[in-house]
PDB file of C-alpha atoms in Angstrom:
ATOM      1  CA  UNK H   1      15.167 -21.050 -32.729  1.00  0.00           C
ATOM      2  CA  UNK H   2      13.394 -18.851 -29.631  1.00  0.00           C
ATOM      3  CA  UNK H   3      10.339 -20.902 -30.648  1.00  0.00           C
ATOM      4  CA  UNK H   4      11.495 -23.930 -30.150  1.00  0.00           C
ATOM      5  CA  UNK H   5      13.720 -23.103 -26.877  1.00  0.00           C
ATOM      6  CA  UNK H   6       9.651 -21.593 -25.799  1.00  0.00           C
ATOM      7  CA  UNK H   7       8.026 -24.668 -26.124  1.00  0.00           C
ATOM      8  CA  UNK H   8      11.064 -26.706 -24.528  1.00  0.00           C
ATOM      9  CA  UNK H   9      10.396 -24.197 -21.340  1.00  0.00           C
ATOM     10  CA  UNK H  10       6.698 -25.155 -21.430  1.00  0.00           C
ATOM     11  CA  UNK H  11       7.292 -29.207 -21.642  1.00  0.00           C
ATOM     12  CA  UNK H  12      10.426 -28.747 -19.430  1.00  0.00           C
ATOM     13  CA  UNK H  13       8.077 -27.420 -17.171  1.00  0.00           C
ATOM     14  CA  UNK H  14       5.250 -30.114 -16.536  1.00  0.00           C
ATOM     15  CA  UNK H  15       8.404 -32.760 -16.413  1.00  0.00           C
ATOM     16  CA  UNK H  16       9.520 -30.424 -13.653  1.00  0.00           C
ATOM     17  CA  UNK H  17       6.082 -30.297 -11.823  1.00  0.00           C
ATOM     18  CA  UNK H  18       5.123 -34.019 -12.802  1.00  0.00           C
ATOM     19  CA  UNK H  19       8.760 -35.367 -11.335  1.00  0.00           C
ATOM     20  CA  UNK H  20       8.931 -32.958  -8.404  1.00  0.00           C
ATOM     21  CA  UNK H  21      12.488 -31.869  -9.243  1.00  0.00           C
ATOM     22  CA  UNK H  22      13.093 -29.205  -6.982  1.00  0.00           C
ATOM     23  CA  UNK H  23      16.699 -28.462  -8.166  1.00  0.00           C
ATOM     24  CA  UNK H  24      15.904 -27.590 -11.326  1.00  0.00           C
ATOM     25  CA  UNK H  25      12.812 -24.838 -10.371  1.00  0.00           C
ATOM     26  CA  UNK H  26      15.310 -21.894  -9.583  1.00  0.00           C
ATOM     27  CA  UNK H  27      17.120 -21.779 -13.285  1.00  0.00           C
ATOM     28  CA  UNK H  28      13.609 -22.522 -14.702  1.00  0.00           C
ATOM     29  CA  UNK H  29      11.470 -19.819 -13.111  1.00  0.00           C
ATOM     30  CA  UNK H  30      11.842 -16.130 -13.246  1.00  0.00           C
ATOM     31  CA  UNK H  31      12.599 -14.593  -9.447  1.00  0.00           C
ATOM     32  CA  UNK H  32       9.228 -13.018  -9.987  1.00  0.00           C
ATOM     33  CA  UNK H  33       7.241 -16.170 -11.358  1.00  0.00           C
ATOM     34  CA  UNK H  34       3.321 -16.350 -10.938  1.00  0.00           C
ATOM     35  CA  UNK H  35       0.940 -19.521 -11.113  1.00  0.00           C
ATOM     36  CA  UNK H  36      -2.704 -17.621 -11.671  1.00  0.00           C
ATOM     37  CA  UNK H  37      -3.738 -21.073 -10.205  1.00  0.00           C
ATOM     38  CA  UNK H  38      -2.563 -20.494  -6.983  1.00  0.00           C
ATOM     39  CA  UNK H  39      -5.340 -18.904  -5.438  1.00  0.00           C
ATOM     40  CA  UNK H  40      -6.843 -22.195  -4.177  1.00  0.00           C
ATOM     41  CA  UNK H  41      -3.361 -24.027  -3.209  1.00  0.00           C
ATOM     42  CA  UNK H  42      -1.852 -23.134  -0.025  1.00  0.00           C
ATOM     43  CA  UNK H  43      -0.548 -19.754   1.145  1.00  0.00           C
ATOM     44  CA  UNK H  44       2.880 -20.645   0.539  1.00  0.00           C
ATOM     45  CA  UNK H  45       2.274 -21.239  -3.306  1.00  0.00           C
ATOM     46  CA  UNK H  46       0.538 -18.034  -3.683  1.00  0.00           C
ATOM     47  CA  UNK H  47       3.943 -16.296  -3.324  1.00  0.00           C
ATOM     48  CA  UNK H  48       5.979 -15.373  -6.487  1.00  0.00           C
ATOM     49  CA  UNK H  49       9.323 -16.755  -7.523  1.00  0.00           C
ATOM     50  CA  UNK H  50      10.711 -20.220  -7.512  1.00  0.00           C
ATOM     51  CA  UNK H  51       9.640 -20.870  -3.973  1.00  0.00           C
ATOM     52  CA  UNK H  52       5.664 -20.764  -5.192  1.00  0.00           C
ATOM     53  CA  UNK H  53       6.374 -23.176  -7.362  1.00  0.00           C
ATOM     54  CA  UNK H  54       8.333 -25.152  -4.880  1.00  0.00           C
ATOM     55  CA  UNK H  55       5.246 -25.079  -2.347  1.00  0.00           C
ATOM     56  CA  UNK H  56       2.727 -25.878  -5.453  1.00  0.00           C
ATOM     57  CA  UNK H  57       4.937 -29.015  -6.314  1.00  0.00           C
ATOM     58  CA  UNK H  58       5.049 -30.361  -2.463  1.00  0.00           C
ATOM     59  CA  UNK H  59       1.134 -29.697  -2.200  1.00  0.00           C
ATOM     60  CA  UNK H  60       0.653 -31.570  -5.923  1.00  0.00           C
ATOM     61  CA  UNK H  61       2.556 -34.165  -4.486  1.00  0.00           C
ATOM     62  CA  UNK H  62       0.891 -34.950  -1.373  1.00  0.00           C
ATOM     63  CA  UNK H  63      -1.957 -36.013  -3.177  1.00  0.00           C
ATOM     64  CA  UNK H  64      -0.594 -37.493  -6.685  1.00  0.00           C
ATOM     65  CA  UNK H  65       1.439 -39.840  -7.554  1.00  0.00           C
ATOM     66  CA  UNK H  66       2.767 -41.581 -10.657  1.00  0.00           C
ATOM     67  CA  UNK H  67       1.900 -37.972 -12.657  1.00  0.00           C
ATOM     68  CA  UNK H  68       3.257 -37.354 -16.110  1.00  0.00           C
ATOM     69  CA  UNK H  69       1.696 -34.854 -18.794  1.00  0.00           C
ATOM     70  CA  UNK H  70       1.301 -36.856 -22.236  1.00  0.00           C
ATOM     71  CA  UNK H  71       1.635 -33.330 -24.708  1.00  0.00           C
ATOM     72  CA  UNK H  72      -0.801 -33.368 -27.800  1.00  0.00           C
ATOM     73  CA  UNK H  73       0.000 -30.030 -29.454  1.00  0.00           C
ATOM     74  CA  UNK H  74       2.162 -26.885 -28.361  1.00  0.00           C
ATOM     75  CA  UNK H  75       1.765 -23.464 -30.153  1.00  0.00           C
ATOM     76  CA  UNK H  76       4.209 -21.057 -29.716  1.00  0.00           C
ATOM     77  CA  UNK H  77       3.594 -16.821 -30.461  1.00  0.00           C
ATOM     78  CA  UNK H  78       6.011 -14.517 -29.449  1.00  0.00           C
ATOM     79  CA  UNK H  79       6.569 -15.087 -25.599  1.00  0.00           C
ATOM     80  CA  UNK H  80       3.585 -16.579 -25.040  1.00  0.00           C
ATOM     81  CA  UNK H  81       3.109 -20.844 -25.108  1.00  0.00           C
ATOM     82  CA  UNK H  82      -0.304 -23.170 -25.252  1.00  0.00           C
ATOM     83  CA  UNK H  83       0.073 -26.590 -24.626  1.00  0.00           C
ATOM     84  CA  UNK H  84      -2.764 -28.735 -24.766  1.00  0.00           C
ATOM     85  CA  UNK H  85      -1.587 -32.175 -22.751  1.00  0.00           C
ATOM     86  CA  UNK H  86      -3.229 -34.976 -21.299  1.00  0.00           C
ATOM     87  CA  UNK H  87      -2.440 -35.142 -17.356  1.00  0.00           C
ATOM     88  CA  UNK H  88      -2.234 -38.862 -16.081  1.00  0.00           C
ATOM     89  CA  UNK H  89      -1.589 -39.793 -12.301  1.00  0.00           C
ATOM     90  CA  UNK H  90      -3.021 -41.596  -9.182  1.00  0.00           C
ATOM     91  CA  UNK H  91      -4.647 -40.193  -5.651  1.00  0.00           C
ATOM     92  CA  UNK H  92      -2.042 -41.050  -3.181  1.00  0.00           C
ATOM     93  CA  UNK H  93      -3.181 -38.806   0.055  1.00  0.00           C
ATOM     94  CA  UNK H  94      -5.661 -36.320   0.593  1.00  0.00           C
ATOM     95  CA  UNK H  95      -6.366 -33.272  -2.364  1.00  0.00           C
ATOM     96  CA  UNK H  96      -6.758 -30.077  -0.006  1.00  0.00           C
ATOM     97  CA  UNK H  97      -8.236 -27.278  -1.410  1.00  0.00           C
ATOM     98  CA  UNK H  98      -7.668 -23.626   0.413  1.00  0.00           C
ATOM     99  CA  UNK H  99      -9.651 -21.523  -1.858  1.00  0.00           C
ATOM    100  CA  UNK H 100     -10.041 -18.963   1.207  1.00  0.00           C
ATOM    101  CA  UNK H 101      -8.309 -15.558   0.625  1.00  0.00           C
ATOM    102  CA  UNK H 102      -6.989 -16.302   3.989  1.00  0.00           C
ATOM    103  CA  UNK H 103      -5.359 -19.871   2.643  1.00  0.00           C
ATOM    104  CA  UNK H 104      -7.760 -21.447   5.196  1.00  0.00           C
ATOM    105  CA  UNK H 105      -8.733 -25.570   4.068  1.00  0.00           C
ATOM    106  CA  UNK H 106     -11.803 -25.240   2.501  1.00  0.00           C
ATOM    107  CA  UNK H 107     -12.489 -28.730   1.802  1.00  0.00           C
ATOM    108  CA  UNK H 108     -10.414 -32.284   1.693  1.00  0.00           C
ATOM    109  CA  UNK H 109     -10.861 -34.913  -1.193  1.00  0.00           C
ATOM    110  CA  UNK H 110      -9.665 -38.358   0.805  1.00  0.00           C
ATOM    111  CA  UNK H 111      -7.660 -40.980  -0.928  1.00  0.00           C
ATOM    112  CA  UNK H 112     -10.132 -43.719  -2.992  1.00  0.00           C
ATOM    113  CA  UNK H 113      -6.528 -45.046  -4.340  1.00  0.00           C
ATOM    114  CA  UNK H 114      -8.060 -44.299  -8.001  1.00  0.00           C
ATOM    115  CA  UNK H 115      -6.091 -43.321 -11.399  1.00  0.00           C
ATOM    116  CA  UNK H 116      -7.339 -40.674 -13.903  1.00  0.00           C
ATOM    117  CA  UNK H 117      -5.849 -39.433 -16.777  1.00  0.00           C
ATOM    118  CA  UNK H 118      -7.365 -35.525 -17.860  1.00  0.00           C
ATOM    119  CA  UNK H 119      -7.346 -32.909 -20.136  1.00  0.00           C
ATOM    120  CA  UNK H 120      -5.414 -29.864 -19.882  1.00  0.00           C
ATOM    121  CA  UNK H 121      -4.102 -26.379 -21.278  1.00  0.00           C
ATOM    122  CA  UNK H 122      -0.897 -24.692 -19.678  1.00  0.00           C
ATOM    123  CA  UNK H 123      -0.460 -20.888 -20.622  1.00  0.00           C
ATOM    124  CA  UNK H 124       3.146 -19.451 -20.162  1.00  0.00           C
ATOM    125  CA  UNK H 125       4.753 -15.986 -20.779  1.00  0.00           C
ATOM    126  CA  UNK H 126       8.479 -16.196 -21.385  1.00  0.00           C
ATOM    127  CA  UNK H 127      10.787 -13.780 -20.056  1.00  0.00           C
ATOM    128  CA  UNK H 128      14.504 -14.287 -20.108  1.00  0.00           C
ATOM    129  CA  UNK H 129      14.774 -17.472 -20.819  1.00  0.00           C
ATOM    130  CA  UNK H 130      12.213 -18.591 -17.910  1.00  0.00           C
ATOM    131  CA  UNK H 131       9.015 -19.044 -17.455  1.00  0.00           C
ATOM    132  CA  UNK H 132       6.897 -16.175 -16.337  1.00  0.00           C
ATOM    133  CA  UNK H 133       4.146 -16.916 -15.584  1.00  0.00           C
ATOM    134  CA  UNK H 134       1.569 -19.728 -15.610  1.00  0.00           C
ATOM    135  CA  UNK H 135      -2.147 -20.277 -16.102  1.00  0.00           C
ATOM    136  CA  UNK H 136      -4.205 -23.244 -16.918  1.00  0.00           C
ATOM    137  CA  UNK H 137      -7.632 -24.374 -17.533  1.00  0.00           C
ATOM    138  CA  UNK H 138      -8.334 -27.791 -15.888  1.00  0.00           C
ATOM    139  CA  UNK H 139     -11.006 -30.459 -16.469  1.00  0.00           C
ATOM    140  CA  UNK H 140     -11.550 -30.756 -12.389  1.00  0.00           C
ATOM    141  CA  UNK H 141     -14.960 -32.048 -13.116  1.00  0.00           C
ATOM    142  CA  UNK H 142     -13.453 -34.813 -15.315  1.00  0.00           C
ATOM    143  CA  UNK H 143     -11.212 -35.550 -12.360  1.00  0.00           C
ATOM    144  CA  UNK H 144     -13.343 -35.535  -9.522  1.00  0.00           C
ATOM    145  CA  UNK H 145     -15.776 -38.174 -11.203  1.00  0.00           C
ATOM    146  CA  UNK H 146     -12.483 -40.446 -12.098  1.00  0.00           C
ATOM    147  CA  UNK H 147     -11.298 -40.395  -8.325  1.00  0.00           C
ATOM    148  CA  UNK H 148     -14.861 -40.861  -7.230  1.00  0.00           C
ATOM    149  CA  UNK H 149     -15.085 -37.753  -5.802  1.00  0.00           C
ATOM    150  CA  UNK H 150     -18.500 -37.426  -7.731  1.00  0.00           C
ATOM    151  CA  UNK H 151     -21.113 -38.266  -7.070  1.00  0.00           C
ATOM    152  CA  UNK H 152     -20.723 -38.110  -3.212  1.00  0.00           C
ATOM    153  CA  UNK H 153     -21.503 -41.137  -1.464  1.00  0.00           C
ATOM    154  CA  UNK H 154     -22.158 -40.602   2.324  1.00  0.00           C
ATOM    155  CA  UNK H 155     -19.487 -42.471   3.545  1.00  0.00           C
ATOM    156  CA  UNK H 156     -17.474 -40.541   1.494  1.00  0.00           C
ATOM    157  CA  UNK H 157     -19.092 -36.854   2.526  1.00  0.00           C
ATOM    158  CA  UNK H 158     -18.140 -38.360   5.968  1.00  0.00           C
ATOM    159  CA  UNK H 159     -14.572 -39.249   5.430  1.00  0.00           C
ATOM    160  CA  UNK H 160     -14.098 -36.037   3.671  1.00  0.00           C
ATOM    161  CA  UNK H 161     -15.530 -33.589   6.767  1.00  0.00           C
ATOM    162  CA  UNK H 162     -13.254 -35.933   9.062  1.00  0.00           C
ATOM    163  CA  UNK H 163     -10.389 -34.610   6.610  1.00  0.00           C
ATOM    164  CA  UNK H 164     -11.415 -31.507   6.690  1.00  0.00           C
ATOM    165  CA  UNK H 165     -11.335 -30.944  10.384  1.00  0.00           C
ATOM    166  CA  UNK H 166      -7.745 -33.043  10.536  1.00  0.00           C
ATOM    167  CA  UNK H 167      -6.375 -30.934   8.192  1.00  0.00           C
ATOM    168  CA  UNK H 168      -7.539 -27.339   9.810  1.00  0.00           C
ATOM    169  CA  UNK H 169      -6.370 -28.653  13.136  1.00  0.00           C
ATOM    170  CA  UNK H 170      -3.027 -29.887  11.759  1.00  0.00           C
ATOM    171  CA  UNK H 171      -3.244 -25.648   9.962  1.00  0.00           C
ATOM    172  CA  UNK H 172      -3.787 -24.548  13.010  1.00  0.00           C
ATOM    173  CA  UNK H 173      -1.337 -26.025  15.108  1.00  0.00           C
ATOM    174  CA  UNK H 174       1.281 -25.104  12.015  1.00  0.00           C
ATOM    175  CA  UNK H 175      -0.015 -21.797  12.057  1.00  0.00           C
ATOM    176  CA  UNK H 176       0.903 -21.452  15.853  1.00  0.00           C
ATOM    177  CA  UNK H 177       4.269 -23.407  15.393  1.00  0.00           C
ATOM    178  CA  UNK H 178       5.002 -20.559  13.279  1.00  0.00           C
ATOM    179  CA  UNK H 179       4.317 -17.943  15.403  1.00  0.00           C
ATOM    180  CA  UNK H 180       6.680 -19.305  18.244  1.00  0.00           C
ATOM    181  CA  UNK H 181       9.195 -19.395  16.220  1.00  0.00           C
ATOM    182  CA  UNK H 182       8.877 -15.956  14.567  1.00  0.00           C
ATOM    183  CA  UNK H 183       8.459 -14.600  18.492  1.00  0.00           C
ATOM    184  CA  UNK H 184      11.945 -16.394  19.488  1.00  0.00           C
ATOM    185  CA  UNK H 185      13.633 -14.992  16.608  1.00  0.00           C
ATOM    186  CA  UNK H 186      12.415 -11.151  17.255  1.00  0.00           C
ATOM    187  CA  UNK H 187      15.469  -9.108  19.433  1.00  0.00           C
ATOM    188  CA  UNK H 188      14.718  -7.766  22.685  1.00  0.00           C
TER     189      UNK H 188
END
């Protein structure tokens, strides 16, 4: 029985990432959730809890569309779940990657408008009926050569500095929005 409700958590979760539904990440996640993944998304999905996943979905999103995880095998042991899936979707906007310690945009992957469809495993722990945490192991390579990422065509390496630059500029200005507000909220 706690096998089966373990690998319901793990599909229930890619549906959840895959359909962006927002409402159902607090009952899913533990308060204290953690994506190991995180580390090159942006600083708000580095956080733990629901929120992290929250900010991981919206920065998913941004760039992919049309995403759904076709499962091939799930093994369950004790707490822990492996699911080996196949994730499909299409490049919508621009992949940014912050894989700064600081969260800063390390490089931007422009729209080519291109479909891929790539291999995946998902780790979970279990706790309380939630997920736990989350790691994965990606075929990026496998990606960036479907979006035509790889190999880098000039025009491309162009288009993705001029990404780049919009994208720290629009951190930036974020950054200092930010600020403001914290400094209006402080008491005098």
């Amino acid at each position: 029985m706690i096998q089966n409700q373990h690998e319901q958590l793990a599909r229930e979760d890619l549906n959840i990432v895959a359909t962006a539904d927002y409402d159902a990440v607090d009952a899913h996640v533990t308060t204290d959730f953690f994506n190991h993944r995180s580390a090159d998304e942006p600083m708000e999905a580095r956080q733990r809890g629901p929120e992290g996943l929250k900010a991981t979905m919206r920065w998913l999103h941004r760039a992919f569309t049309d995403m759904r995880f076709e499962f091939h095998e799930v093994i369950v042991d004790g707490d822990r779940v492996a699911a080996r899936v196949t994730m499909h979707g299409r490049q919508h906007g621009p992949f940014v990657v912050h894989d700064s310690p600081d969260g800063d945009v390390t490089d931007v992957f422009p729209s080519r408008d291109r479909s891929f469809a790539v291999n995946q495993t998902h780790w979970y722990r279990i706790a309380d009926g939630a997920v736990a945490e989350h790691d994965a192991v990606r075929d990026d390579l496998g990606m960036a050569k479907q979006l035509g990422w790889l190999p880098p065509q000039p025009s491309y390496i162009v288009r993705m500095l001029i990404g780049r630059r919009r994208e720290r500029r629009a951190q930036r200005h974020s950054q200092r929005a930010d600020a403001t507000t914290r400094n209006k909220r402080k008491p005098v």
